[in-house]
Amino acid sequence: MILILAIVGFTILLIGMILILKDFSRFILHKIKKISFPKEFVDFGEQAVSVYTICIISIIGFLFYKFTIAFIDYFLTKDLISFFVLMRGVFTTNTELQNPISPQNILSGMFLTPAVQFITFYLIFRAIRTFMFTINHHYNTTVYREGDVLFFGFLTVLLFMFLDIFFYSQNIPLASKIAHFSYLAISKISSFCYFLAIAHIHLLKYKHYKETLPTYVKLNRFANNVIFSPFKVVFLTYAIGIILYLPFYTGIQFIENNFAILLFSLFFGGVFFFTLKTVLSKGFNYIGVILLAESPEYISPNPILFNHTIEKKLIIGQVLFVVLLFLLKVKIFFFLLFFFLLFGVVYLIFLLTIYFIHLGISILHAQWWLRLSIPNIKMKIIREYLIANVKGTLKAGSPMLAIILMTVVILSFFPKKFVNKNDNFILSAFDKADVPLFVESTGGNDCIPISYDQIPDFLLKCIYIQEDRCFPVQNSFLPKNYLRSSNWHGFSFAIFYRMFMGGGGSNLNMQLIKNMGYPKTFPQDIQRKFYEIIASYQLSLQCNPEDIISHYLNRVSVNGGQGHSGIMTASLYTFGLPPNKLNYLEVMYLVLTLKRGSQFRIDSGFINYQDAERYKKEIKKTLVTKAEVWQEHGLITKKELVRLKSNDLRFLNKKFRPASLTTTNEFLKKQLNEYSLQGKTFLTSISQQNQQSILTAVGDFERKFKNYLQKRDYSLYSAALVVNVKTGEIIAHHGGSTGVTDLTTLGSGSPMASLIKPFLLLEMLEEKINVSLYDGKIPGKYTPNNSNHIYSNRYVGVTEILSKSLNAPVVNIREVTSPIELYSNVENRFKQMGIPPDPFLYIEDSERTNEIVLNYPLGSRNMTLLNIAQAYQTLLNDGVLIKLSLFKSAFNPLTNKTIQFPRIKKQIYNSINTNDIKKGLTHTLEGTASYIKPYLPQNQTFYIKTGTSDKAKHGYTVLSDGEVLIITYISYGKIIHENLELNNTPPIPHESGGHSAAVLAALIYNQIRMSI
């Protein structure tokens, strides 16, 4: 269908030319009628050789045109993808890169493309004349005349136009297809205009042509003023070219309004025909008249483009380029050399074929007694003709070949930088078992990036078999499978035979370029594939295969593209599992759904992807049949086939939701946002197993406290963090069973109560102050009560203060040191740990000194559970801060790199002093935490600190065995105006953190201990 429409469009062009340029058409028809099979072989003007050589020049010119566009666009673009899109030259409003009104697109597509085409036809015209003059000069004959230059130049234009139309042919809806070919045909009429303008300007050099033109045609003043001025002819013809190219350039043919398409067609077509008919057509038509009447006899040599000195320097420069390429990039040198040799061999084979066919015909037509002598005579002539023909062709095409070579060398030495952009990448967090704990949702075409290390080997094998079998060895010195290779430095030989046998032939490099350049619609034209090859070649130069396949799998549409892209998202959507958890059968299914569309083909027809569960037996049969073919060809092993046959398809086909509670999702999301610049896919220290353990413990706690879960219209809220003391890794999280508010990072936290006491005593030890504090009232000063309302009225040390969580001694710090100064030093330690200050606490406020002296040591300081965990990790780790970390690494899909997060260590306290505090914490089981002693393993050392805030609104417990640190929090709360209120609430159960939060901590410890 595409070829038929291309031929129809081509025919329309010829008819239009005949109607406008009648005499020029008569000249062409006259030349065609004179064509006859030459009687003598020595007639070097034989049609076969001439047409073949002109075809070669036309192909070289066409490649020059395409590579010059690439050369220009190289300097107009910033990255490889925009370079690829700009080279195609046809734009739509689908994406920003394809916007036809962007400055670089206007400059390249609207103005420079027609200019390059004009220059191309000038060089082709020069090349034809150079070739014909070379042959005439070699044999000292007039085999070729100016009329032959125009005639064969006309054939070159036809071939050039046909190639261009064929390159832009694509499979689109019929109305758009007709408009597409109409605009394409209209835009290519400019090729005739360029060629005729060049021929006309050339003939103006002949006095007779210039004098007889106004006598043959009647020209108005404007036409007369233009037609005899080479500059004005060029300018007006170029303007016509822009007008003709404009509708095709803007992509109007792709709009859905057929009436609008028709209006645009009529407008631009009318402007062209009016301009050509009233100004240029009469002058151009006279070319045919003069050539029919009295064609100039001789072809004079072309004026040189450069003087001999410059030409010599250019040749030396090209040689140096080649030598430098060989020395610096040997592999690329052989890659380019392969194609130049291939082109040369094909050229010579066809040329020799023509000669020898003619030789055979000459022998058959000769008398029988001459047949033996003809071959010897003619072989000498063939050799001479061959040398003359090759010499003439190289001389004719050398300027264009030089530009092509220069462009290829520049693209090889300085490939456009590949920048991986994807607005669909979302944040996600996985545990070490590759279980997704958090997946961001934007409601769009989300993509969870996957790194190369996460891709299972069998998935890679299947993709290579299905899409690009030479992909892993694309950087080899020689192509694998030779002319059927799918990938050699990004170049696909498979395109050429698949164009006739079916299938696209694009390798994975090309598919990645296409997916990024055209994310919504894929123009199926050869032009796109041509520039895909140029782009994928540059991609291969700067990216290794591992990076390319990672980028590809993070963008490709899988399983029908059900609102997602990328292999990870598709795997989770289709089976609820990441790719490395899939069996072989499921892997193969995903690979065979890489193509766009909404249906999967089975033996009995097509099924929608959403209905896959109902047809999984039929799907398995299809997959197994395909796998058996692969095994027969040695692409997979028998063991893999057997394993695949034993697998089953576990279809889910619905949006994946991680099992984590909403509050844990909020916790992860908040932390991820802080690291979002470093990556998109994170490996978290939290594991699904630990999360399940903590949820089990919370369930046990709620059953144990079922009578306390509701108090009036308040609900009991709980939260917990579990930290590895030695590594600083957060290994489990519980932010609350209901609601969306994460209690471990809520605001500035809640009053930390007695949890602050160890740090006050530790600071005293750091300042070499003896911890011997009075447990009783000091005359003239207010002293708070202890929790048991009893004073011992004696001096007590670290152990007794911490085990019983005494209030009076810590307030009586005022006896031995300046309390404000001590509290400030405690805050400075917190600052070193990265713990933010309490926004409501002003230690230096002199008007509140008495209030601070009394309340700070009792825990009026607000702190989140996360920051409390950081403080206690430092204390229990012998005073060495290890910055709490939730993530071990992050994969950045834009750079395709995985970043390992370093552990940030800092000595905050003296280890001797922290050991003294830790010893005191080991006695808490005999004091405020005695209630939970039955819950914990016997004969094991625990470091425990409980805390209950003022009026028992909040309860805390810190529990650790020296390796695992657990911090729990209890409070009543309720939702008021969509905000969680935790302060003006009833007292917690038993009005004690040691009797509530401590139980939760003990239950969590027992569960976590079993899972680590």
Short mmCIF file of N, CA and C in Angstrom, two decimals, residues 225-360:
data_model
loop_
_atom_site.label_atom_id
_atom_site.label_comp_id
_atom_site.label_asym_id
_atom_site.label_seq_id
_atom_site.Cartn_x
_atom_site.Cartn_y
_atom_site.Cartn_z
N ASN A 225 12.48 40.87 -14.80
CA ASN A 225 13.47 41.33 -13.82
C ASN A 225 14.08 40.17 -13.04
N VAL A 226 13.27 39.14 -12.80
CA VAL A 226 13.72 38.00 -12.00
C VAL A 226 14.50 37.01 -12.86
N ILE A 227 13.97 36.67 -14.05
CA ILE A 227 14.45 35.52 -14.80
C ILE A 227 15.87 35.70 -15.30
N PHE A 228 16.34 36.95 -15.43
CA PHE A 228 17.70 37.17 -15.92
C PHE A 228 18.69 37.48 -14.79
N SER A 229 18.22 37.39 -13.56
CA SER A 229 19.10 37.62 -12.41
C SER A 229 19.31 36.31 -11.66
N PRO A 230 20.54 35.72 -11.74
CA PRO A 230 20.77 34.44 -11.04
C PRO A 230 20.44 34.52 -9.55
N PHE A 231 20.79 35.62 -8.91
CA PHE A 231 20.53 35.76 -7.48
C PHE A 231 19.03 35.73 -7.20
N LYS A 232 18.25 36.47 -8.00
CA LYS A 232 16.80 36.53 -7.78
C LYS A 232 16.14 35.19 -8.10
N VAL A 233 16.65 34.51 -9.11
CA VAL A 233 16.11 33.19 -9.44
C VAL A 233 16.33 32.24 -8.27
N VAL A 234 17.55 32.26 -7.72
CA VAL A 234 17.86 31.40 -6.57
C VAL A 234 16.97 31.76 -5.39
N PHE A 235 16.85 33.05 -5.08
CA PHE A 235 16.08 33.48 -3.92
C PHE A 235 14.61 33.10 -4.07
N LEU A 236 14.03 33.35 -5.22
CA LEU A 236 12.61 33.06 -5.41
C LEU A 236 12.35 31.56 -5.42
N THR A 237 13.26 30.82 -6.05
CA THR A 237 13.10 29.36 -6.06
C THR A 237 13.21 28.79 -4.66
N TYR A 238 14.13 29.33 -3.90
CA TYR A 238 14.29 28.91 -2.50
C TYR A 238 13.03 29.23 -1.70
N ALA A 239 12.45 30.41 -1.94
CA ALA A 239 11.20 30.78 -1.26
C ALA A 239 10.08 29.83 -1.62
N ILE A 240 10.02 29.43 -2.90
CA ILE A 240 9.02 28.44 -3.32
C ILE A 240 9.23 27.12 -2.59
N GLY A 241 10.51 26.74 -2.47
CA GLY A 241 10.82 25.50 -1.76
C GLY A 241 10.33 25.54 -0.32
N ILE A 242 10.49 26.69 0.35
CA ILE A 242 10.02 26.82 1.74
C ILE A 242 8.50 26.71 1.79
N ILE A 243 7.82 27.37 0.87
CA ILE A 243 6.35 27.33 0.82
C ILE A 243 5.87 25.90 0.62
N LEU A 244 6.53 25.18 -0.30
CA LEU A 244 6.12 23.81 -0.59
C LEU A 244 6.39 22.87 0.58
N TYR A 245 7.47 23.16 1.33
CA TYR A 245 7.86 22.26 2.42
C TYR A 245 7.09 22.53 3.71
N LEU A 246 6.51 23.73 3.82
CA LEU A 246 5.89 24.17 5.07
C LEU A 246 4.79 23.24 5.58
N PRO A 247 3.79 22.85 4.76
CA PRO A 247 2.73 21.98 5.31
C PRO A 247 3.26 20.63 5.75
N PHE A 248 4.21 20.08 5.01
CA PHE A 248 4.78 18.78 5.38
C PHE A 248 5.61 18.91 6.65
N TYR A 249 6.38 19.99 6.73
CA TYR A 249 7.24 20.22 7.90
C TYR A 249 6.42 20.33 9.19
N THR A 250 5.30 21.02 9.15
CA THR A 250 4.49 21.24 10.36
C THR A 250 3.68 20.03 10.76
N GLY A 251 3.64 18.98 9.94
CA GLY A 251 2.90 17.77 10.30
C GLY A 251 1.40 17.94 10.22
N ILE A 252 0.94 18.85 9.34
CA ILE A 252 -0.50 19.08 9.23
C ILE A 252 -1.22 17.81 8.79
N GLN A 253 -0.52 16.95 8.05
CA GLN A 253 -1.16 15.73 7.56
C GLN A 253 -1.59 14.79 8.68
N PHE A 254 -1.07 15.00 9.89
CA PHE A 254 -1.39 14.09 10.98
C PHE A 254 -2.59 14.55 11.81
N ILE A 255 -3.13 15.76 11.51
CA ILE A 255 -4.31 16.20 12.24
C ILE A 255 -5.51 15.38 11.78
N GLU A 256 -6.54 15.31 12.61
CA GLU A 256 -7.67 14.42 12.32
C GLU A 256 -8.77 15.09 11.52
N ASN A 257 -8.70 16.41 11.32
CA ASN A 257 -9.73 17.14 10.59
C ASN A 257 -9.41 17.11 9.10
N ASN A 258 -10.16 16.29 8.35
CA ASN A 258 -9.89 16.13 6.92
C ASN A 258 -10.16 17.43 6.14
N PHE A 259 -11.16 18.21 6.59
CA PHE A 259 -11.48 19.46 5.90
C PHE A 259 -10.31 20.44 6.02
N ALA A 260 -9.72 20.49 7.22
CA ALA A 260 -8.56 21.38 7.43
C ALA A 260 -7.39 20.94 6.56
N ILE A 261 -7.20 19.63 6.45
CA ILE A 261 -6.13 19.10 5.60
C ILE A 261 -6.33 19.55 4.16
N LEU A 262 -7.59 19.49 3.68
CA LEU A 262 -7.90 19.88 2.31
C LEU A 262 -7.64 21.37 2.09
N LEU A 263 -8.04 22.21 3.04
CA LEU A 263 -7.84 23.65 2.92
C LEU A 263 -6.35 23.99 2.84
N PHE A 264 -5.58 23.39 3.71
CA PHE A 264 -4.14 23.63 3.70
C PHE A 264 -3.53 23.19 2.37
N SER A 265 -3.99 22.04 1.86
CA SER A 265 -3.47 21.52 0.59
C SER A 265 -3.74 22.50 -0.54
N LEU A 266 -4.99 22.99 -0.60
CA LEU A 266 -5.37 23.92 -1.66
C LEU A 266 -4.59 25.23 -1.55
N PHE A 267 -4.42 25.73 -0.33
CA PHE A 267 -3.74 27.01 -0.13
C PHE A 267 -2.29 26.94 -0.58
N PHE A 268 -1.55 25.97 -0.05
CA PHE A 268 -0.13 25.89 -0.37
C PHE A 268 0.09 25.50 -1.83
N GLY A 269 -0.76 24.59 -2.33
CA GLY A 269 -0.65 24.23 -3.74
C GLY A 269 -0.92 25.42 -4.64
N GLY A 270 -1.93 26.23 -4.26
CA GLY A 270 -2.26 27.41 -5.05
C GLY A 270 -1.15 28.43 -5.07
N VAL A 271 -0.55 28.68 -3.91
CA VAL A 271 0.56 29.64 -3.83
C VAL A 271 1.70 29.20 -4.72
N PHE A 272 2.01 27.90 -4.70
CA PHE A 272 3.11 27.38 -5.52
C PHE A 272 2.83 27.56 -7.00
N PHE A 273 1.64 27.09 -7.45
CA PHE A 273 1.36 27.13 -8.88
C PHE A 273 1.27 28.57 -9.38
N PHE A 274 0.71 29.45 -8.56
CA PHE A 274 0.63 30.85 -8.98
C PHE A 274 2.02 31.45 -9.16
N THR A 275 2.89 31.23 -8.18
CA THR A 275 4.25 31.79 -8.25
C THR A 275 5.03 31.21 -9.42
N LEU A 276 4.96 29.89 -9.56
CA LEU A 276 5.72 29.25 -10.63
C LEU A 276 5.18 29.65 -12.00
N LYS A 277 3.86 29.69 -12.14
CA LYS A 277 3.25 29.96 -13.43
C LYS A 277 3.49 31.39 -13.88
N THR A 278 3.41 32.33 -12.95
CA THR A 278 3.50 33.75 -13.32
C THR A 278 4.92 34.27 -13.40
N VAL A 279 5.87 33.61 -12.72
CA VAL A 279 7.23 34.17 -12.67
C VAL A 279 8.27 33.27 -13.33
N LEU A 280 8.32 32.00 -12.95
CA LEU A 280 9.46 31.17 -13.33
C LEU A 280 9.18 30.16 -14.44
N SER A 281 7.94 29.72 -14.57
CA SER A 281 7.69 28.59 -15.47
C SER A 281 8.05 28.90 -16.92
N LYS A 282 7.82 30.15 -17.36
CA LYS A 282 8.13 30.48 -18.76
C LYS A 282 9.64 30.39 -19.03
N GLY A 283 10.41 30.89 -18.09
CA GLY A 283 11.85 30.82 -18.24
C GLY A 283 12.35 29.40 -18.18
N PHE A 284 11.84 28.63 -17.22
CA PHE A 284 12.27 27.24 -17.08
C PHE A 284 11.83 26.42 -18.29
N ASN A 285 10.66 26.71 -18.82
CA ASN A 285 10.15 25.96 -19.96
C ASN A 285 11.02 26.17 -21.19
N TYR A 286 11.64 27.34 -21.29
CA TYR A 286 12.46 27.64 -22.46
C TYR A 286 13.71 26.77 -22.50
N ILE A 287 14.11 26.23 -21.37
CA ILE A 287 15.24 25.30 -21.36
C ILE A 287 15.00 24.18 -22.36
N GLY A 288 13.77 23.64 -22.35
CA GLY A 288 13.43 22.58 -23.29
C GLY A 288 13.46 23.04 -24.73
N VAL A 289 13.04 24.29 -24.96
CA VAL A 289 13.02 24.83 -26.32
C VAL A 289 14.44 24.92 -26.89
N ILE A 290 15.33 25.50 -26.14
CA ILE A 290 16.70 25.71 -26.62
C ILE A 290 17.43 24.38 -26.81
N LEU A 291 17.15 23.42 -25.94
CA LEU A 291 17.82 22.14 -26.06
C LEU A 291 17.27 21.32 -27.23
N LEU A 292 15.99 21.49 -27.52
CA LEU A 292 15.41 20.80 -28.67
C LEU A 292 15.90 21.42 -29.98
N ALA A 293 15.99 22.75 -29.98
CA ALA A 293 16.34 23.45 -31.22
C ALA A 293 17.82 23.35 -31.53
N GLU A 294 18.66 23.77 -30.63
CA GLU A 294 20.10 23.78 -30.90
C GLU A 294 20.86 23.59 -29.58
N SER A 295 21.03 22.36 -29.20
CA SER A 295 21.71 22.06 -27.95
C SER A 295 23.17 22.44 -28.05
N PRO A 296 23.73 23.11 -27.01
CA PRO A 296 25.18 23.39 -27.01
C PRO A 296 25.97 22.10 -27.16
N GLU A 297 26.95 22.13 -28.02
CA GLU A 297 27.64 20.91 -28.40
C GLU A 297 28.53 20.36 -27.30
N TYR A 298 29.26 21.20 -26.65
CA TYR A 298 30.31 20.71 -25.78
C TYR A 298 29.96 20.98 -24.31
N ILE A 299 30.46 20.08 -23.48
CA ILE A 299 30.33 20.27 -22.04
C ILE A 299 31.63 20.87 -21.54
N SER A 300 31.58 22.08 -21.12
CA SER A 300 32.80 22.73 -20.60
C SER A 300 33.04 22.28 -19.17
N PRO A 301 34.28 22.35 -18.70
CA PRO A 301 34.54 21.94 -17.32
C PRO A 301 33.86 22.89 -16.34
N ASN A 302 33.46 22.36 -15.20
CA ASN A 302 32.85 23.18 -14.15
C ASN A 302 33.88 24.15 -13.58
N PRO A 303 33.42 25.32 -13.19
CA PRO A 303 34.34 26.20 -12.42
C PRO A 303 34.73 25.49 -11.13
N ILE A 304 35.98 25.60 -10.76
CA ILE A 304 36.43 24.87 -9.57
C ILE A 304 35.82 25.49 -8.32
N LEU A 305 35.47 24.61 -7.39
CA LEU A 305 34.92 25.08 -6.12
C LEU A 305 36.02 25.72 -5.27
N PHE A 306 37.19 25.10 -5.32
CA PHE A 306 38.32 25.61 -4.55
C PHE A 306 39.53 25.66 -5.48
N ASN A 307 40.46 26.55 -5.16
CA ASN A 307 41.70 26.54 -5.93
C ASN A 307 42.51 25.30 -5.54
N HIS A 308 43.53 25.01 -6.33
CA HIS A 308 44.27 23.76 -6.16
C HIS A 308 44.94 23.67 -4.80
N THR A 309 45.38 24.81 -4.26
CA THR A 309 46.05 24.80 -2.95
C THR A 309 45.07 24.37 -1.86
N ILE A 310 43.87 24.97 -1.91
CA ILE A 310 42.85 24.61 -0.90
C ILE A 310 42.42 23.16 -1.08
N GLU A 311 42.26 22.77 -2.34
CA GLU A 311 41.84 21.38 -2.61
C GLU A 311 42.88 20.40 -2.08
N LYS A 312 44.15 20.74 -2.26
CA LYS A 312 45.22 19.87 -1.78
C LYS A 312 45.20 19.78 -0.26
N LYS A 313 44.98 20.93 0.41
CA LYS A 313 44.90 20.93 1.86
C LYS A 313 43.71 20.11 2.37
N LEU A 314 42.61 20.19 1.63
CA LEU A 314 41.43 19.40 2.03
C LEU A 314 41.71 17.91 1.92
N ILE A 315 42.40 17.52 0.85
CA ILE A 315 42.73 16.10 0.69
C ILE A 315 43.67 15.64 1.80
N ILE A 316 44.69 16.47 2.09
CA ILE A 316 45.63 16.12 3.18
C ILE A 316 44.88 16.04 4.51
N GLY A 317 43.96 16.99 4.71
CA GLY A 317 43.18 16.99 5.95
C GLY A 317 42.35 15.73 6.10
N GLN A 318 41.73 15.27 5.00
CA GLN A 318 40.93 14.04 5.05
C GLN A 318 41.82 12.84 5.36
N VAL A 319 43.00 12.80 4.76
CA VAL A 319 43.92 11.68 5.02
C VAL A 319 44.33 11.67 6.48
N LEU A 320 44.62 12.85 7.02
CA LEU A 320 45.00 12.95 8.43
C LEU A 320 43.86 12.52 9.34
N PHE A 321 42.64 12.89 8.94
CA PHE A 321 41.47 12.47 9.68
C PHE A 321 41.41 10.95 9.78
N VAL A 322 41.61 10.30 8.64
CA VAL A 322 41.53 8.85 8.58
C VAL A 322 42.64 8.22 9.44
N VAL A 323 43.87 8.77 9.33
CA VAL A 323 44.99 8.24 10.12
C VAL A 323 44.73 8.42 11.60
N LEU A 324 44.23 9.60 11.97
CA LEU A 324 43.92 9.87 13.38
C LEU A 324 42.84 8.93 13.88
N LEU A 325 41.85 8.69 13.06
CA LEU A 325 40.78 7.77 13.43
C LEU A 325 41.34 6.37 13.66
N PHE A 326 42.25 5.97 12.80
CA PHE A 326 42.85 4.65 12.94
C PHE A 326 43.67 4.56 14.22
N LEU A 327 44.42 5.62 14.53
CA LEU A 327 45.29 5.58 15.70
C LEU A 327 44.50 5.66 17.01
N LEU A 328 43.47 6.49 17.02
CA LEU A 328 42.75 6.73 18.27
C LEU A 328 41.56 5.78 18.48
N LYS A 329 40.91 5.44 17.40
CA LYS A 329 39.72 4.59 17.53
C LYS A 329 39.77 3.51 16.45
N VAL A 330 40.60 2.52 16.70
CA VAL A 330 40.84 1.46 15.71
C VAL A 330 39.54 0.76 15.34
N LYS A 331 38.72 0.47 16.35
CA LYS A 331 37.48 -0.26 16.10
C LYS A 331 36.54 0.53 15.19
N ILE A 332 36.45 1.84 15.42
CA ILE A 332 35.59 2.68 14.59
C ILE A 332 36.16 2.79 13.19
N PHE A 333 37.49 2.83 13.08
CA PHE A 333 38.13 2.89 11.77
C PHE A 333 37.73 1.68 10.93
N PHE A 334 37.80 0.50 11.51
CA PHE A 334 37.43 -0.70 10.77
C PHE A 334 35.93 -0.75 10.50
N PHE A 335 35.15 -0.20 11.41
CA PHE A 335 33.70 -0.13 11.20
C PHE A 335 33.38 0.70 9.96
N LEU A 336 33.99 1.89 9.86
CA LEU A 336 33.73 2.76 8.72
C LEU A 336 34.35 2.18 7.44
N LEU A 337 35.54 1.62 7.57
CA LEU A 337 36.20 1.03 6.41
C LEU A 337 35.36 -0.09 5.81
N PHE A 338 34.70 -0.86 6.67
CA PHE A 338 33.84 -1.96 6.22
C PHE A 338 32.76 -1.44 5.27
N PHE A 339 32.13 -0.33 5.62
CA PHE A 339 31.03 0.18 4.80
C PHE A 339 31.54 0.82 3.51
N PHE A 340 32.67 1.49 3.58
CA PHE A 340 33.21 2.06 2.34
C PHE A 340 33.63 0.94 1.38
N LEU A 341 34.23 -0.12 1.89
CA LEU A 341 34.60 -1.25 1.04
C LEU A 341 33.36 -1.95 0.50
N LEU A 342 32.35 -2.10 1.36
CA LEU A 342 31.10 -2.75 0.93
C LEU A 342 30.46 -1.96 -0.20
N PHE A 343 30.42 -0.63 -0.04
CA PHE A 343 29.84 0.22 -1.08
C PHE A 343 30.64 0.10 -2.39
N GLY A 344 31.97 0.09 -2.26
CA GLY A 344 32.83 -0.02 -3.44
C GLY A 344 32.66 -1.34 -4.16
N VAL A 345 32.59 -2.43 -3.38
CA VAL A 345 32.44 -3.76 -3.99
C VAL A 345 31.11 -3.87 -4.72
N VAL A 346 30.04 -3.40 -4.09
CA VAL A 346 28.71 -3.46 -4.73
C VAL A 346 28.70 -2.63 -6.00
N TYR A 347 29.30 -1.46 -5.93
CA TYR A 347 29.36 -0.58 -7.10
C TYR A 347 30.07 -1.27 -8.26
N LEU A 348 31.23 -1.87 -7.98
CA LEU A 348 32.00 -2.51 -9.04
C LEU A 348 31.30 -3.76 -9.57
N ILE A 349 30.68 -4.52 -8.70
CA ILE A 349 29.99 -5.74 -9.14
C ILE A 349 28.89 -5.40 -10.14
N PHE A 350 28.08 -4.41 -9.82
CA PHE A 350 26.99 -4.03 -10.73
C PHE A 350 27.52 -3.45 -12.02
N LEU A 351 28.58 -2.66 -11.91
CA LEU A 351 29.15 -2.07 -13.11
C LEU A 351 29.73 -3.15 -14.03
N LEU A 352 30.45 -4.10 -13.45
CA LEU A 352 31.00 -5.20 -14.24
C LEU A 352 29.90 -6.06 -14.83
N THR A 353 28.85 -6.24 -14.06
CA THR A 353 27.72 -7.05 -14.55
C THR A 353 27.15 -6.44 -15.83
N ILE A 354 26.97 -5.11 -15.81
CA ILE A 354 26.44 -4.44 -17.00
C ILE A 354 27.38 -4.64 -18.19
N TYR A 355 28.67 -4.48 -17.94
CA TYR A 355 29.64 -4.64 -19.04
C TYR A 355 29.61 -6.06 -19.59
N PHE A 356 29.60 -7.05 -18.72
CA PHE A 356 29.69 -8.42 -19.19
C PHE A 356 28.39 -8.90 -19.84
N ILE A 357 27.28 -8.37 -19.39
CA ILE A 357 26.02 -8.69 -20.08
C ILE A 357 26.09 -8.16 -21.51
N HIS A 358 26.57 -6.91 -21.62
CA HIS A 358 26.69 -6.34 -22.96
C HIS A 358 27.70 -7.12 -23.81
N LEU A 359 28.78 -7.59 -23.18
CA LEU A 359 29.77 -8.40 -23.88
C LEU A 359 29.13 -9.67 -24.40
N GLY A 360 28.33 -10.31 -23.56
CA GLY A 360 27.66 -11.54 -23.99
C GLY A 360 26.73 -11.31 -25.16
#
